[in-house]
Coordinates of C-alpha atoms and ligand atoms in Angstrom, one line a residue:
M1 CA 0.1 -0.7 0.2
T2 CA 1.6 3.5 -1.0
T3 CA 1.2 5.5 2.6
K4 CA 3.3 8.8 3.1
S5 CA 6.2 6.5 5.5
T6 CA 6.9 4.0 2.2
I7 CA 7.3 6.8 -0.2
Y8 CA 9.5 8.6 1.7
Q9 CA 11.4 4.8 2.0
F10 CA 10.9 5.2 -1.8
C11 CA 12.6 8.4 -2.4
R12 CA 15.5 7.7 -0.3
A13 CA 15.9 4.3 -1.4
L14 CA 15.9 4.8 -5.3
P15 CA 19.2 5.8 -7.2
K16 CA 19.1 9.1 -7.9
I17 CA 20.4 11.0 -10.8
E18 CA 21.1 15.4 -9.8
L19 CA 22.0 17.8 -12.4
H20 CA 22.3 20.8 -10.9
A21 CA 23.6 21.7 -7.3
H22 CA 25.8 24.1 -6.4
L23 CA 28.7 23.6 -4.2
N24 CA 28.9 26.0 -2.6
G25 CA 25.3 26.7 -1.7
S26 CA 24.6 23.0 -1.1
L27 CA 27.1 23.1 2.3
S28 CA 25.1 22.2 5.3
M29 CA 25.6 23.6 8.8
S30 CA 27.9 20.5 9.0
I31 CA 30.0 21.6 6.9
L32 CA 29.9 25.0 7.7
T33 CA 31.2 24.4 10.8
E34 CA 33.6 21.7 10.3
L35 CA 35.1 24.4 7.8
G36 CA 35.5 26.7 11.1
C37 CA 32.3 28.9 10.2
M38 CA 31.1 30.9 13.3
D39 CA 27.9 29.9 15.1
T40 CA 25.7 33.6 14.0
S41 CA 27.2 33.2 9.7
I42 CA 25.7 29.8 10.4
V43 CA 22.0 31.4 11.5
R44 CA 22.4 34.5 9.1
Y45 CA 22.6 31.5 6.4
M46 CA 20.2 29.3 7.9
N47 CA 17.3 32.0 8.4
L48 CA 14.9 31.4 5.4
T49 CA 11.8 32.9 7.9
D50 CA 13.6 36.3 7.2
I51 CA 13.7 35.9 3.4
L52 CA 10.2 34.8 2.9
N53 CA 8.5 37.3 5.0
K54 CA 10.3 39.5 2.3
K55 CA 9.1 38.2 -1.6
E56 CA 8.9 40.2 -3.5
R57 CA 13.1 40.4 -2.8
A58 CA 13.5 36.6 -2.0
L59 CA 15.8 36.0 -5.2
D60 CA 18.0 39.2 -4.5
E61 CA 18.4 38.1 -0.7
C62 CA 18.8 34.5 -1.5
F63 CA 21.6 35.1 -3.2
K64 CA 23.0 37.6 -0.2
L65 CA 23.5 34.5 1.8
F66 CA 25.8 32.9 -0.9
K67 CA 28.4 34.7 0.5
V68 CA 28.9 32.8 4.0
A69 CA 29.4 29.7 1.9
H70 CA 32.2 32.0 -0.3
D71 CA 33.6 32.7 2.8
A72 CA 34.5 29.3 4.1
T73 CA 35.5 28.2 0.7
N74 CA 37.9 31.2 0.0
T75 CA 41.3 28.6 0.6
P76 CA 42.3 25.6 -1.7
D77 CA 42.0 23.8 1.4
S78 CA 38.5 24.3 2.4
V79 CA 37.4 24.1 -0.8
Y80 CA 38.7 20.9 -0.9
I81 CA 37.3 19.8 2.1
A82 CA 33.6 21.8 1.2
T83 CA 33.2 19.5 -2.0
K84 CA 34.5 16.3 -0.7
R85 CA 31.6 16.6 2.6
V86 CA 29.3 17.5 -0.4
I87 CA 29.9 14.5 -1.9
E88 CA 29.8 11.7 0.7
E89 CA 26.2 14.1 2.2
F90 CA 24.7 13.1 -2.0
D91 CA 25.9 9.4 -1.7
H92 CA 24.8 9.2 1.9
D93 CA 21.5 10.2 -0.4
N94 CA 21.8 6.8 -2.4
V95 CA 22.7 10.1 -5.3
M96 CA 24.4 7.4 -7.7
Y97 CA 25.6 10.0 -10.0
L98 CA 26.4 13.6 -9.8
E99 CA 26.9 16.7 -12.0
L100 CA 28.5 19.3 -9.4
R101 CA 28.4 23.3 -10.6
T102 CA 30.9 26.3 -9.1
T103 CA 32.1 29.2 -10.5
P104 CA 35.8 29.3 -10.8
R105 CA 36.7 32.0 -8.4
S106 CA 40.1 34.1 -7.5
E107 CA 41.1 34.7 -3.3
E108 CA 44.3 36.8 -2.1
N109 CA 45.3 33.2 -1.5
M110 CA 44.1 31.0 -4.5
S111 CA 44.0 31.2 -8.2
K112 CA 40.5 30.3 -10.5
Q113 CA 43.2 27.5 -11.6
E114 CA 43.6 26.1 -7.9
Y115 CA 40.2 26.4 -7.3
I116 CA 39.5 24.0 -9.9
E117 CA 42.1 21.9 -9.3
S118 CA 41.2 21.4 -5.0
V119 CA 37.4 20.2 -6.5
I120 CA 38.9 18.0 -9.1
K121 CA 41.1 16.7 -5.9
A122 CA 38.8 15.7 -4.0
I123 CA 36.4 14.4 -7.4
K124 CA 39.9 12.4 -8.1
E125 CA 39.7 11.4 -4.2
N126 CA 35.7 10.3 -4.1
D127 CA 35.7 6.4 -3.1
K128 CA 32.2 6.6 -2.3
N129 CA 29.6 5.0 -4.5
I130 CA 28.9 8.0 -6.7
T131 CA 29.7 9.5 -9.5
V132 CA 30.9 13.0 -9.9
K133 CA 31.3 15.1 -12.8
L134 CA 32.2 18.6 -12.9
I135 CA 30.3 21.9 -14.6
L136 CA 32.0 25.0 -14.0
S137 CA 29.6 27.6 -13.8
I138 CA 29.9 31.3 -15.6
N139 CA 28.5 33.8 -13.1
R140 CA 26.8 35.9 -15.1
S141 CA 27.3 39.2 -13.2
H142 CA 30.9 39.2 -14.7
D143 CA 31.9 41.7 -17.4
M144 CA 32.8 39.7 -20.9
K145 CA 36.3 40.4 -19.6
N146 CA 36.3 38.4 -17.1
S147 CA 34.4 35.7 -19.0
Q148 CA 36.8 34.9 -21.2
E149 CA 39.4 34.7 -18.7
S150 CA 37.6 32.3 -16.7
L151 CA 36.1 30.8 -20.1
E152 CA 40.4 29.9 -20.6
V153 CA 41.2 28.9 -17.4
I154 CA 38.0 26.4 -17.7
L155 CA 38.9 25.2 -21.3
N156 CA 42.8 24.2 -20.6
M157 CA 41.3 22.9 -17.0
K158 CA 39.5 20.2 -19.7
K159 CA 42.3 19.4 -21.5
I160 CA 44.0 18.1 -18.7
F161 CA 40.6 16.5 -16.7
P162 CA 38.4 15.8 -20.3
D163 CA 36.1 12.9 -18.2
I164 CA 35.2 14.8 -14.6
I165 CA 34.8 18.6 -16.8
K166 CA 32.1 17.8 -18.6
G167 CA 30.1 21.3 -19.1
I168 CA 29.8 24.8 -18.2
D169 CA 26.5 26.8 -17.0
L170 CA 25.5 30.8 -17.0
S171 CA 24.0 31.4 -13.2
G172 CA 24.6 34.1 -10.7
N173 CA 21.9 36.6 -9.7
P174 CA 19.4 36.9 -12.1
N175 CA 19.1 40.3 -12.3
V176 CA 22.4 41.3 -13.1
G177 CA 24.4 41.3 -16.0
K178 CA 23.1 38.7 -19.2
F179 CA 23.8 36.1 -21.1
E180 CA 26.6 36.1 -23.8
A181 CA 26.1 33.8 -26.2
A182 CA 29.5 34.0 -27.6
I183 CA 30.9 32.6 -24.6
F184 CA 28.7 29.6 -24.8
K185 CA 29.3 29.3 -28.3
T186 CA 33.1 28.9 -27.9
A187 CA 32.7 26.1 -25.1
K188 CA 30.3 24.5 -27.4
E189 CA 32.8 24.1 -29.8
N190 CA 35.8 23.3 -27.4
S191 CA 33.4 19.7 -26.7
L192 CA 32.0 21.7 -23.7
Y193 CA 28.6 20.1 -22.5
T194 CA 26.0 24.0 -22.1
T195 CA 23.3 24.7 -19.2
I196 CA 21.7 27.6 -18.6
H197 CA 19.7 29.0 -15.8
C198 CA 16.9 30.3 -17.7
A199 CA 13.6 33.1 -16.9
E200 CA 13.8 32.7 -13.0
V201 CA 12.9 36.1 -13.8
K202 CA 10.7 37.2 -16.8
N203 CA 13.2 38.6 -19.0
D204 CA 11.6 36.9 -22.4
E205 CA 13.5 38.5 -24.6
E206 CA 16.6 37.3 -23.0
V207 CA 14.8 33.6 -23.0
K208 CA 14.7 33.8 -26.7
D209 CA 18.7 34.3 -26.8
I210 CA 19.0 31.1 -25.5
L211 CA 16.4 28.7 -26.5
N212 CA 17.9 30.5 -30.2
F213 CA 21.6 29.5 -29.2
G214 CA 20.4 25.7 -28.1
P215 CA 21.8 24.6 -25.0
D216 CA 21.8 21.3 -23.7
R217 CA 19.8 22.4 -20.9
L218 CA 17.6 24.8 -19.2
G219 CA 18.0 25.8 -15.3
H220 CA 14.4 26.1 -14.1
A221 CA 12.6 27.9 -17.0
T222 CA 9.9 29.3 -14.3
F223 CA 9.1 32.3 -16.2
L224 CA 8.4 30.6 -20.0
H225 CA 5.4 28.9 -19.7
P226 CA 2.7 30.9 -20.8
R227 CA 0.6 29.8 -17.7
Y228 CA 3.8 31.1 -16.0
D229 CA 4.0 34.8 -17.5
G230 CA 6.5 33.5 -19.8
C231 CA 5.4 34.7 -23.6
Q232 CA 3.4 32.6 -26.6
E233 CA 6.2 33.3 -29.2
N234 CA 9.3 31.9 -26.7
W235 CA 6.8 28.2 -25.4
Q236 CA 6.3 26.9 -29.2
L237 CA 10.3 27.9 -29.7
Y238 CA 11.0 26.0 -26.8
C239 CA 8.5 22.8 -27.6
E240 CA 9.9 22.7 -31.2
K241 CA 12.9 22.1 -29.5
R242 CA 12.2 20.6 -26.0
I243 CA 15.8 21.4 -23.8
P244 CA 15.3 19.4 -21.2
I245 CA 14.9 21.7 -17.3
E246 CA 16.3 21.2 -13.9
C247 CA 13.5 21.6 -11.8
C248 CA 13.9 22.9 -8.3
M249 CA 11.2 23.2 -6.6
T250 CA 12.3 24.1 -3.0
S251 CA 14.7 26.4 -4.5
N252 CA 12.0 28.5 -6.5
V253 CA 9.3 28.3 -3.4
I254 CA 12.2 29.8 -1.1
C255 CA 12.8 32.6 -3.3
G256 CA 9.5 33.5 -4.8
T257 CA 9.0 32.5 -7.9
S258 CA 7.5 29.5 -7.7
E259 CA 4.4 30.7 -5.6
S260 CA 4.1 27.2 -3.8
Y261 CA 4.6 23.7 -4.7
K262 CA 1.2 23.2 -6.1
K263 CA 1.4 26.1 -8.2
H264 CA 5.1 25.1 -9.4
H265 CA 5.3 25.5 -13.7
I266 CA 7.1 21.7 -12.8
Q267 CA 3.0 20.5 -13.6
E268 CA 3.6 22.2 -17.6
W269 CA 6.2 19.6 -18.4
I270 CA 4.9 16.3 -16.6
K271 CA 1.1 17.2 -18.7
N272 CA 2.8 18.1 -21.6
G273 CA 5.3 14.8 -21.5
L274 CA 8.5 17.8 -21.3
P275 CA 11.5 16.5 -20.7
F276 CA 12.7 17.9 -16.6
C277 CA 14.9 15.9 -13.6
I278 CA 14.4 16.9 -10.6
S279 CA 17.2 18.8 -8.5
T280 CA 17.8 20.6 -5.0
D281 CA 20.3 23.3 -6.6
D282 CA 21.8 24.7 -3.5
K283 CA 20.6 21.2 -0.8
G284 CA 22.5 23.3 2.6
V285 CA 20.9 27.2 1.8
F286 CA 17.5 25.6 1.3
C287 CA 17.7 22.8 3.4
T288 CA 16.6 20.3 1.7
S289 CA 17.7 16.8 -0.2
L290 CA 17.4 15.5 -3.4
S291 CA 15.2 12.5 -1.5
E292 CA 12.7 15.5 -0.1
E293 CA 12.3 17.0 -4.2
Y294 CA 11.2 13.3 -5.3
E295 CA 8.4 14.0 -2.0
Y296 CA 7.2 16.5 -3.3
A297 CA 7.0 16.0 -6.4
N298 CA 4.6 13.2 -5.4
E299 CA 2.6 15.1 -2.8
F300 CA 1.8 17.6 -5.0
F301 CA 1.7 16.3 -8.9
D302 CA 0.9 12.7 -7.4
L303 CA 3.7 10.9 -9.5
S304 CA 3.8 7.2 -8.5
K305 CA 6.3 5.1 -7.3
E306 CA 6.9 3.7 -11.2
D307 CA 7.2 8.0 -13.1
M308 CA 9.4 8.0 -10.1
W309 CA 12.2 6.1 -11.2
K310 CA 10.9 7.4 -14.8
V311 CA 12.8 10.8 -14.0
S312 CA 15.9 9.3 -12.1
L313 CA 16.4 6.7 -15.5
N314 CA 15.4 9.9 -18.0
A315 CA 17.8 11.4 -16.1
V316 CA 20.6 9.8 -16.8
D317 CA 19.6 10.8 -20.9
Y318 CA 19.9 14.4 -19.5
S319 CA 23.7 14.0 -18.1
F320 CA 26.3 15.1 -19.7
A321 CA 27.6 11.6 -19.0
S322 CA 29.6 9.2 -21.9
N323 CA 27.0 6.9 -24.1
A324 CA 28.6 4.0 -22.5
E325 CA 28.8 5.7 -19.0
K326 CA 24.1 5.9 -19.1
L327 CA 23.7 2.2 -20.6
L328 CA 25.5 1.3 -17.4
Y329 CA 23.4 3.5 -15.4
K330 CA 20.6 3.1 -17.2
S331 CA 21.1 -0.9 -16.3
K332 CA 21.9 0.0 -12.5
L333 CA 18.6 1.4 -12.4
N334 CA 16.7 -1.8 -13.9
E335 CA 18.3 -4.2 -11.8
W336 CA 17.6 -1.8 -8.6
K337 CA 13.6 -2.2 -9.7
R338 CA 14.1 -5.7 -10.4
D339 CA 15.3 -6.4 -6.7
N340 CA 13.5 -3.8 -5.0
E341 CA 9.9 -5.0 -6.2
N342 CA 8.9 -4.7 -2.6
L343 CA 9.3 -0.9 -3.0
F344 CA 7.1 -0.6 -5.6
L345 CA 3.8 -1.6 -4.0
Ligands
ZN1 ZN1 20.8 27.1 -9.3

């Protein structure tokens, strides 16, 4: 019988694919403590009530919180430890494949290259039951010169670690800066997959440019469907392209871009059979886990256990893994289903 407790069990046991997780936003309270963060900073980082009370600027408020995590990861050692622990926590949540994303930063005692090297060191040392790949982000608020410099470092590092660095992302505060197609075109030409935070706020012109560019995946796509303040022309273009979107329900609800879980735009993708995956975005800042996000999909959109298994299976196809790896993860999911028939009851 499907009850709340069997759904809880199922979502935790299901081998999951996480395609949208920012390293710094994924730092849990215990990781921040290990990194020497002061209690007062952690309280600020976790103080979501404050954010919810300021709904109209909630998204901007969320971005301020990342400063706490950034301050805690401003040396190669702390970046290494943070990455290691985040991988362990995703593994603990039965995530079998993780695409972690982060923006290369230079700090007083760390270059962008050293930042990436520290993340990669932790990924290479990973001996858990989880495969980890890296997506490097360009911050949309940075100027072209800074973005080009980041891209150069990313491309150089990709030559050294082609099996780990798989893609490039555009992220940062959507109210600041813009999408520069040239950066992503160069990345694509250099065999990097592309994923772009898109329509986090209403911006039809930019959404059109992003859709015309045609990235491999879109982050959020909140204000894309006409029922969610998007325009018909962009929606038609989207339906032709059918680009998989990374849905991060809790993140959108807390940031105030979605009114509630029940009203989340994921329902348009479910209803129309469009490609999506379920993700956490920033599990630390938003106090969530991938298992919990699957539970919300069941609770608010009636996804059955079979449906949720299929969401995980489809996410394999949307990932930036190699074809051989995709076959392996799909067979693991099929095997898990065969061995756990009782969990589907
Ligand atoms: Zn994100």
